[in-house]
C-alpha cells in the first residue's frame, strides 16, 4: 500500500500520509492540508470524507456487510438480545453472564423517571409528534441530572449516565405513546426484561391484562438489534459533532433524535407506511408510483429505497423482510400492505432506473410492516428506530470522548458578496 499520496498544486508537490483501517479501507490524511497549501477540500454531504476513526461498526456497502465490533449482524440478530448487543456496542466486548445480568439489573433499577416529567407532557399539544416529545424529554434529563452536563465526568459518572439513558428512554417513549393516545401511563415493572417491559408500558391497560407474547418480544429484540448502530450516518454524526463541543450525552442524543426524525433518514420508516397506504388507497397500482419515483419533475421518492452507502441489498432489510413474513404468519395477520411492498420491491428491482442507480430496499422498507403487526402506530415508528439506535449513539459519543477528539468545525468556500460599505436606510432603494 502507498505510504502517502502526492498532491501537486500550483507547481508544488505535497505528500499526504495514507492510513489504512483493519478492514483495509484507505484514506489520505488531510489534517495539515490548509496549513501546507492554503486549500481546503469540499465534499457536499461528506460522501467521500471520513470524519473519524472508529472501532465500533464496520459496513461494506458494495458487499452488503454489517458487523458490530466484528460480529456479523446476521448472527447477532439470530442469537443475541438487544441488551447484549447494547453492551457489546457500548463496552466493546460481548458480556459474560454476570456482566449482562448486572447491566440488565442496573437498567431495570433506573427505568423510573422523575414525576415532574409527567408535567412536561401536559405542556405538549395532544397532536404533538412523538419524536418532538422524545427529543425534548431526553434533553430535559440534563435538568433532572444537572451533574451530567459536566465535561469532566469520571468513568463511573459516564456509566451512570449511560445506564440512566438506556433505562429511561423506553419509559419516556412508551409514555409519549400513551400520552398521545390519552391513555393512563404505565409505570415500568422490575420483573420484566427490557423488551417485555417496553411492550407492557406501551400496551397494558388498567381495564385488561396485557399478555406478553414471546413471539413479539423476539421480533422486537431483532428489530432493535438491527437498528443499533450504523457507523457515521447522519444522526450518529450529529451526536458526535454536538458531543465534540463537550455537550452532555443527553443533549447530544437529543440532537441525534432530531436528525433521525428527518424523512430522508430514520423518518423514512413512517413515510414508507404512509406511501404504502397511499398506493393502497389509490387502487394498488405500483407501476404508477414507480413512474412517479422516476419522474424528475415529481418530488415523490420511493421511500425505504436507496442508501448513501449500500449499493447492494441492505443486509438489515433482508433480515427484516423475512422477519415480517414470520411475524405476520405467526400472528395470523394477512396485511395487504405487505403484498404491496413486495410488489413494489419486485417492480423496482427489475427497473433500469433503480438498477442503474443501485437503489435497493433499505432498513426502513419493511420495518413498519412488523411494527404495525405488533400494534405500534405509524407515528411511533421513528421512535422505535431511535430506541434501537440509542446504544450506537452512546457508543459513538463515548468513543469520541475517550479519544479526546477536537471540537468539530468544518470549513467552507465563501461565495457571497465582496467587501462593501454600509448604506443608511434612507439611501436604500
Ligand atoms: C437511513 O446513512 C445511514 O446509514 C442511514 C441509515 C442508518 O441506519 O442510519 O441506514 C438509515 O436513513 C436509511 C435511508 C432511509 N431514507 C429513505 O428511504 C428515503 C428515500 N431514499 C433517499 O432519499 C436516498 O436514497 C437517500 C437519502 C437514502 C440517499 O441519498 P443520496 O445518497 O444522497 O443519493 P441521491 O439522493 O443523490 O440519489 C442518487 C440518485 C438520484 O437520481 P439522479 O439525480 O442520479 O438522476 O438516485 C435517485 C436520486 O433521485 N434516488 C431515488 C431514490 N433514492 C435515490 N429515486 C427514487 N426513489 C428513491 N428512494
CSV table of C-alpha atoms in Angstrom, one decimal, residues 76-370:
chain,number,residue,atom,x,y,z
A,76,UNK,CA,-26.4,-11.2,16.4
A,77,UNK,CA,-30.0,-10.9,15.0
A,78,UNK,CA,-30.3,-14.6,15.2
A,79,UNK,CA,-28.6,-15.4,18.5
A,80,UNK,CA,-28.3,-12.3,20.7
A,81,UNK,CA,-30.6,-10.0,22.6
A,82,UNK,CA,-30.9,-6.2,22.3
A,83,UNK,CA,-29.3,-5.6,25.8
A,84,UNK,CA,-26.4,-7.9,25.0
A,85,UNK,CA,-25.8,-6.1,21.7
A,86,UNK,CA,-26.1,-2.7,23.5
A,87,UNK,CA,-23.4,-3.9,26.0
A,88,UNK,CA,-21.2,-5.1,23.1
A,89,UNK,CA,-21.5,-1.7,21.2
A,90,UNK,CA,-21.0,0.4,24.3
A,91,UNK,CA,-18.2,-1.6,26.1
A,92,UNK,CA,-16.6,-3.3,23.1
A,93,UNK,CA,-17.0,-7.0,24.0
A,94,UNK,CA,-19.8,-9.5,24.5
A,95,UNK,CA,-20.6,-9.5,28.2
A,96,UNK,CA,-20.1,-12.5,30.5
A,97,UNK,CA,-23.3,-13.9,32.1
A,98,UNK,CA,-22.5,-11.9,35.2
A,99,UNK,CA,-21.8,-8.7,33.3
A,100,UNK,CA,-25.0,-9.0,31.3
A,101,UNK,CA,-27.1,-9.7,34.5
A,102,UNK,CA,-25.5,-6.6,36.2
A,103,UNK,CA,-26.1,-4.4,33.1
A,104,UNK,CA,-29.7,-5.5,32.9
A,105,UNK,CA,-30.2,-5.1,36.6
A,106,UNK,CA,-28.7,-1.6,36.6
A,107,UNK,CA,-31.0,-0.6,33.8
A,108,UNK,CA,-34.1,-2.1,35.5
A,109,UNK,CA,-33.2,-0.1,38.6
A,110,UNK,CA,-33.3,3.2,36.7
A,111,UNK,CA,-36.4,2.8,34.5
A,112,UNK,CA,-38.5,5.2,36.6
A,113,UNK,CA,-38.5,8.8,35.5
A,114,UNK,CA,-39.0,11.8,37.8
A,115,UNK,CA,-42.6,12.6,38.4
A,116,UNK,CA,-42.1,16.1,37.1
A,117,UNK,CA,-41.5,14.6,33.7
A,118,UNK,CA,-45.3,14.0,33.6
A,119,UNK,CA,-45.9,17.7,34.0
A,120,UNK,CA,-43.8,18.3,30.9
A,121,UNK,CA,-46.1,16.0,28.9
A,122,UNK,CA,-49.0,18.2,29.9
A,123,UNK,CA,-47.4,21.1,28.2
A,124,UNK,CA,-47.5,19.4,24.7
A,125,UNK,CA,-50.5,19.7,22.4
A,126,UNK,CA,-52.1,16.2,22.2
A,127,UNK,CA,-51.3,16.0,18.5
A,128,UNK,CA,-47.5,16.6,19.1
A,129,UNK,CA,-45.4,14.2,17.1
A,130,UNK,CA,-43.8,11.6,19.4
A,131,UNK,CA,-40.3,12.5,18.1
A,132,UNK,CA,-40.7,16.1,19.2
A,133,UNK,CA,-41.7,15.0,22.6
A,134,UNK,CA,-38.9,12.3,22.8
A,135,UNK,CA,-36.1,14.7,21.8
A,136,UNK,CA,-37.4,17.3,24.3
A,137,UNK,CA,-37.7,14.9,27.2
A,138,UNK,CA,-34.4,13.3,26.6
A,139,UNK,CA,-32.7,16.7,26.7
A,140,UNK,CA,-34.7,17.5,29.8
A,141,UNK,CA,-32.8,14.8,31.6
A,142,UNK,CA,-29.9,17.4,31.9
A,143,UNK,CA,-32.3,19.3,34.1
A,144,UNK,CA,-33.1,16.4,36.3
A,145,UNK,CA,-29.4,15.3,36.4
A,146,UNK,CA,-27.5,18.6,36.1
A,147,UNK,CA,-24.2,16.9,37.0
A,148,UNK,CA,-24.5,15.1,33.6
A,149,UNK,CA,-23.6,18.4,31.9
A,150,UNK,CA,-20.1,18.5,33.3
A,151,UNK,CA,-17.4,17.9,30.7
A,152,UNK,CA,-15.1,16.3,33.3
A,153,UNK,CA,-17.1,13.2,34.3
A,154,UNK,CA,-15.4,10.2,35.7
A,155,UNK,CA,-15.8,6.8,34.0
A,156,UNK,CA,-18.3,5.8,36.8
A,157,UNK,CA,-20.3,9.0,36.2
A,158,UNK,CA,-20.4,8.4,32.5
A,159,UNK,CA,-21.5,4.8,33.1
A,160,UNK,CA,-24.3,6.1,35.3
A,161,UNK,CA,-25.5,8.5,32.6
A,162,UNK,CA,-25.4,5.6,30.1
A,163,UNK,CA,-27.5,3.4,32.4
A,164,UNK,CA,-30.0,6.2,33.1
A,165,UNK,CA,-30.4,6.9,29.3
A,166,UNK,CA,-30.8,3.2,28.4
A,167,UNK,CA,-33.3,2.7,31.2
A,168,UNK,CA,-35.4,5.9,30.8
A,169,UNK,CA,-35.7,6.2,27.1
A,170,UNK,CA,-38.1,3.2,26.8
A,171,UNK,CA,-40.2,4.6,29.6
A,172,UNK,CA,-40.3,8.1,28.0
A,173,UNK,CA,-41.0,6.5,24.6
A,174,UNK,CA,-43.9,4.4,25.9
A,175,UNK,CA,-45.3,7.4,27.9
A,176,UNK,CA,-45.1,9.5,24.7
A,177,UNK,CA,-47.4,7.0,23.0
A,178,UNK,CA,-49.8,6.7,26.0
A,179,UNK,CA,-50.0,10.5,26.4
A,180,UNK,CA,-50.6,10.8,22.6
A,181,UNK,CA,-53.5,8.3,22.9
A,182,UNK,CA,-54.9,9.9,26.0
A,183,UNK,CA,-54.4,6.6,27.9
A,184,UNK,CA,-53.2,6.3,31.5
A,185,UNK,CA,-49.4,5.9,31.8
A,186,UNK,CA,-48.0,2.6,32.7
A,187,UNK,CA,-45.1,2.5,35.2
A,188,UNK,CA,-42.1,0.2,34.4
A,189,UNK,CA,-42.1,-3.2,36.0
A,190,UNK,CA,-38.9,-4.6,37.5
A,191,UNK,CA,-40.0,-8.2,36.9
A,192,UNK,CA,-39.9,-7.9,33.1
A,193,UNK,CA,-36.9,-7.9,30.7
A,194,UNK,CA,-36.1,-4.8,28.6
A,195,UNK,CA,-38.4,-5.6,25.6
A,196,UNK,CA,-41.2,-7.1,27.6
A,197,UNK,CA,-41.3,-4.1,29.9
A,198,UNK,CA,-41.5,-1.7,26.9
A,199,UNK,CA,-44.3,-3.7,25.4
A,200,UNK,CA,-46.1,-3.7,28.8
A,201,UNK,CA,-45.7,0.0,29.2
A,202,UNK,CA,-47.0,0.6,25.6
A,203,UNK,CA,-50.0,-1.7,25.6
A,204,UNK,CA,-51.1,-2.5,29.1
A,205,UNK,CA,-54.5,-1.1,30.2
A,206,UNK,CA,-55.9,-0.9,33.8
A,207,UNK,CA,-59.1,-2.5,32.4
A,208,UNK,CA,-57.4,-5.5,30.8
A,209,UNK,CA,-54.3,-7.5,31.5
A,210,UNK,CA,-51.7,-7.3,28.6
A,211,UNK,CA,-50.5,-10.8,27.7
A,212,UNK,CA,-46.8,-10.6,26.7
A,213,UNK,CA,-46.3,-12.7,23.6
A,214,UNK,CA,-42.8,-14.2,23.4
A,215,UNK,CA,-43.0,-14.1,19.6
A,216,UNK,CA,-43.5,-10.3,19.6
A,217,UNK,CA,-40.7,-9.9,22.2
A,218,UNK,CA,-38.4,-11.9,20.0
A,219,UNK,CA,-39.4,-9.8,16.9
A,220,UNK,CA,-38.8,-6.6,18.9
A,221,UNK,CA,-35.4,-7.7,20.1
A,222,UNK,CA,-34.4,-8.5,16.5
A,223,UNK,CA,-35.7,-5.1,15.2
A,224,UNK,CA,-33.8,-3.2,17.9
A,225,UNK,CA,-30.6,-5.1,17.3
A,226,UNK,CA,-30.8,-4.4,13.5
A,227,UNK,CA,-31.1,-0.6,14.2
A,228,UNK,CA,-28.5,-0.5,17.0
A,229,UNK,CA,-25.7,1.2,15.1
A,230,UNK,CA,-24.6,2.1,11.5
A,231,UNK,CA,-21.3,3.9,11.8
A,232,UNK,CA,-21.2,7.6,10.7
A,233,UNK,CA,-24.8,8.1,9.5
A,234,UNK,CA,-26.5,11.5,9.7
A,235,UNK,CA,-27.8,11.2,13.3
A,236,UNK,CA,-24.8,9.5,14.7
A,237,UNK,CA,-22.5,12.2,13.1
A,238,UNK,CA,-24.8,14.7,14.7
A,239,UNK,CA,-24.4,13.1,18.1
A,240,UNK,CA,-20.6,13.1,17.7
A,241,UNK,CA,-20.5,16.7,16.5
A,242,UNK,CA,-22.7,18.0,19.3
A,243,UNK,CA,-20.7,15.9,21.8
A,244,UNK,CA,-17.4,17.2,20.5
A,245,UNK,CA,-18.3,20.6,22.0
A,246,UNK,CA,-18.3,18.9,25.4
A,247,UNK,CA,-22.1,18.9,25.4
A,248,UNK,CA,-23.7,16.2,27.6
A,249,UNK,CA,-24.7,12.8,26.5
A,250,UNK,CA,-28.4,13.6,26.9
A,251,UNK,CA,-28.1,16.8,24.9
A,252,UNK,CA,-26.1,15.1,22.2
A,253,UNK,CA,-28.6,12.2,21.9
A,254,UNK,CA,-31.4,14.7,21.8
A,255,UNK,CA,-29.8,16.3,18.8
A,256,UNK,CA,-29.4,12.9,17.2
A,257,UNK,CA,-33.1,12.2,17.7
A,258,UNK,CA,-33.9,15.3,15.8
A,259,UNK,CA,-31.6,14.4,12.9
A,260,UNK,CA,-33.1,10.9,12.8
A,261,UNK,CA,-36.6,12.3,12.5
A,262,UNK,CA,-35.8,13.6,9.0
A,263,UNK,CA,-37.8,11.8,6.4
A,264,UNK,CA,-34.6,11.1,4.4
A,265,UNK,CA,-33.2,9.3,7.4
A,266,UNK,CA,-35.0,7.5,10.2
A,267,UNK,CA,-38.3,9.3,9.5
A,268,UNK,CA,-38.4,7.2,6.3
A,269,UNK,CA,-40.0,4.2,8.1
A,270,UNK,CA,-43.1,6.3,8.8
A,271,UNK,CA,-43.0,7.6,5.2
A,272,UNK,CA,-42.8,4.1,3.8
A,273,UNK,CA,-46.0,3.0,5.6
A,274,UNK,CA,-47.8,6.2,4.6
A,275,UNK,CA,-46.6,5.6,1.0
A,276,UNK,CA,-47.9,2.0,1.0
A,277,UNK,CA,-51.3,3.2,2.4
A,278,UNK,CA,-51.4,5.9,-0.3
A,279,UNK,CA,-50.8,3.2,-3.0
A,280,UNK,CA,-53.5,1.0,-1.4
A,281,UNK,CA,-56.0,3.9,-1.3
A,282,UNK,CA,-55.1,4.7,-4.9
A,283,UNK,CA,-56.1,1.2,-6.0
A,284,UNK,CA,-52.7,-0.6,-5.6
A,285,UNK,CA,-51.2,0.2,-9.0
A,286,UNK,CA,-47.5,0.1,-8.0
A,287,UNK,CA,-46.3,0.9,-11.6
A,288,UNK,CA,-47.9,4.3,-11.3
A,289,UNK,CA,-45.8,5.1,-8.2
A,290,UNK,CA,-42.6,3.6,-9.8
A,291,UNK,CA,-43.2,6.1,-12.6
A,292,UNK,CA,-43.6,8.9,-10.2
A,293,UNK,CA,-40.4,8.0,-8.4
A,294,UNK,CA,-38.5,8.1,-11.7
A,295,UNK,CA,-40.1,11.4,-12.8
A,296,UNK,CA,-37.6,14.2,-12.2
A,297,UNK,CA,-40.4,16.7,-12.2
A,298,UNK,CA,-42.2,14.8,-9.4
A,299,UNK,CA,-40.8,15.2,-5.8
A,300,UNK,CA,-42.1,11.7,-5.0
A,301,UNK,CA,-39.4,9.2,-3.9
A,302,UNK,CA,-39.8,5.5,-3.3
A,303,UNK,CA,-39.4,5.8,0.5
A,304,UNK,CA,-37.4,2.9,2.0
A,305,UNK,CA,-35.4,2.6,-1.2
A,306,UNK,CA,-31.8,3.7,-1.8
A,307,UNK,CA,-28.9,4.3,0.5
A,308,UNK,CA,-25.8,6.5,0.7
A,309,UNK,CA,-23.6,3.6,1.4
A,310,UNK,CA,-25.3,0.4,0.4
A,311,UNK,CA,-25.1,-0.1,-3.3
A,312,UNK,CA,-26.3,-3.6,-2.8
A,313,UNK,CA,-29.0,-5.1,-0.6
A,314,UNK,CA,-29.1,-3.5,2.9
A,315,UNK,CA,-28.3,-6.7,4.9
A,316,UNK,CA,-30.8,-5.5,7.6
A,317,UNK,CA,-33.6,-5.2,5.0
A,318,UNK,CA,-33.1,-8.9,4.1
A,319,UNK,CA,-33.4,-10.0,7.7
A,320,UNK,CA,-36.4,-7.7,8.4
A,321,UNK,CA,-38.2,-8.8,5.2
A,322,UNK,CA,-38.0,-12.4,6.4
A,323,UNK,CA,-39.0,-11.4,10.0
A,324,UNK,CA,-42.0,-9.6,8.6
A,325,UNK,CA,-43.2,-12.8,6.8
A,326,UNK,CA,-42.5,-14.8,10.0
A,327,UNK,CA,-44.2,-12.4,12.4
A,328,UNK,CA,-47.3,-12.0,10.3
A,329,UNK,CA,-47.6,-15.8,9.8
A,330,UNK,CA,-47.1,-16.4,13.5
A,331,UNK,CA,-49.7,-13.9,14.4
A,332,UNK,CA,-52.1,-14.9,11.6
A,333,UNK,CA,-52.1,-11.5,10.1
A,334,UNK,CA,-52.7,-11.0,6.4
A,335,UNK,CA,-51.6,-7.4,5.9
A,336,UNK,CA,-52.3,-6.2,2.3
A,337,UNK,CA,-49.6,-3.6,2.7
A,338,UNK,CA,-47.0,-6.3,2.8
A,339,UNK,CA,-48.2,-7.6,-0.6
A,340,UNK,CA,-48.0,-4.0,-2.0
A,341,UNK,CA,-44.5,-3.7,-0.5
A,342,UNK,CA,-43.4,-6.9,-2.1
A,343,UNK,CA,-44.8,-5.9,-5.5
A,344,UNK,CA,-43.1,-2.5,-5.2
A,345,UNK,CA,-39.8,-4.1,-4.4
A,346,UNK,CA,-40.1,-6.6,-7.3
A,347,UNK,CA,-41.1,-3.8,-9.8
A,348,UNK,CA,-38.2,-1.5,-8.7
A,349,UNK,CA,-35.5,-4.2,-8.7
A,350,UNK,CA,-36.3,-5.0,-12.3
A,351,UNK,CA,-36.5,-1.4,-13.5
A,352,UNK,CA,-33.4,0.1,-15.1
A,353,UNK,CA,-33.8,3.4,-13.3
A,354,UNK,CA,-33.3,1.7,-9.9
A,355,UNK,CA,-30.8,-0.8,-11.3
A,356,UNK,CA,-28.5,1.9,-12.8
A,357,UNK,CA,-28.6,3.9,-9.5
A,358,UNK,CA,-28.2,0.8,-7.4
A,359,UNK,CA,-31.3,1.6,-5.4
A,360,UNK,CA,-32.3,-1.3,-3.1
A,361,UNK,CA,-34.7,-1.6,-0.2
A,362,UNK,CA,-33.1,-0.2,3.0
A,363,UNK,CA,-33.7,-0.9,6.7
A,364,UNK,CA,-36.8,1.3,6.6
A,365,UNK,CA,-38.7,-0.5,3.8
A,366,UNK,CA,-40.1,-3.5,5.7
A,367,UNK,CA,-39.7,-2.5,9.4
A,368,UNK,CA,-43.0,-0.7,9.5
A,369,UNK,CA,-44.9,-3.8,8.5
A,370,UNK,CA,-43.6,-5.5,11.7
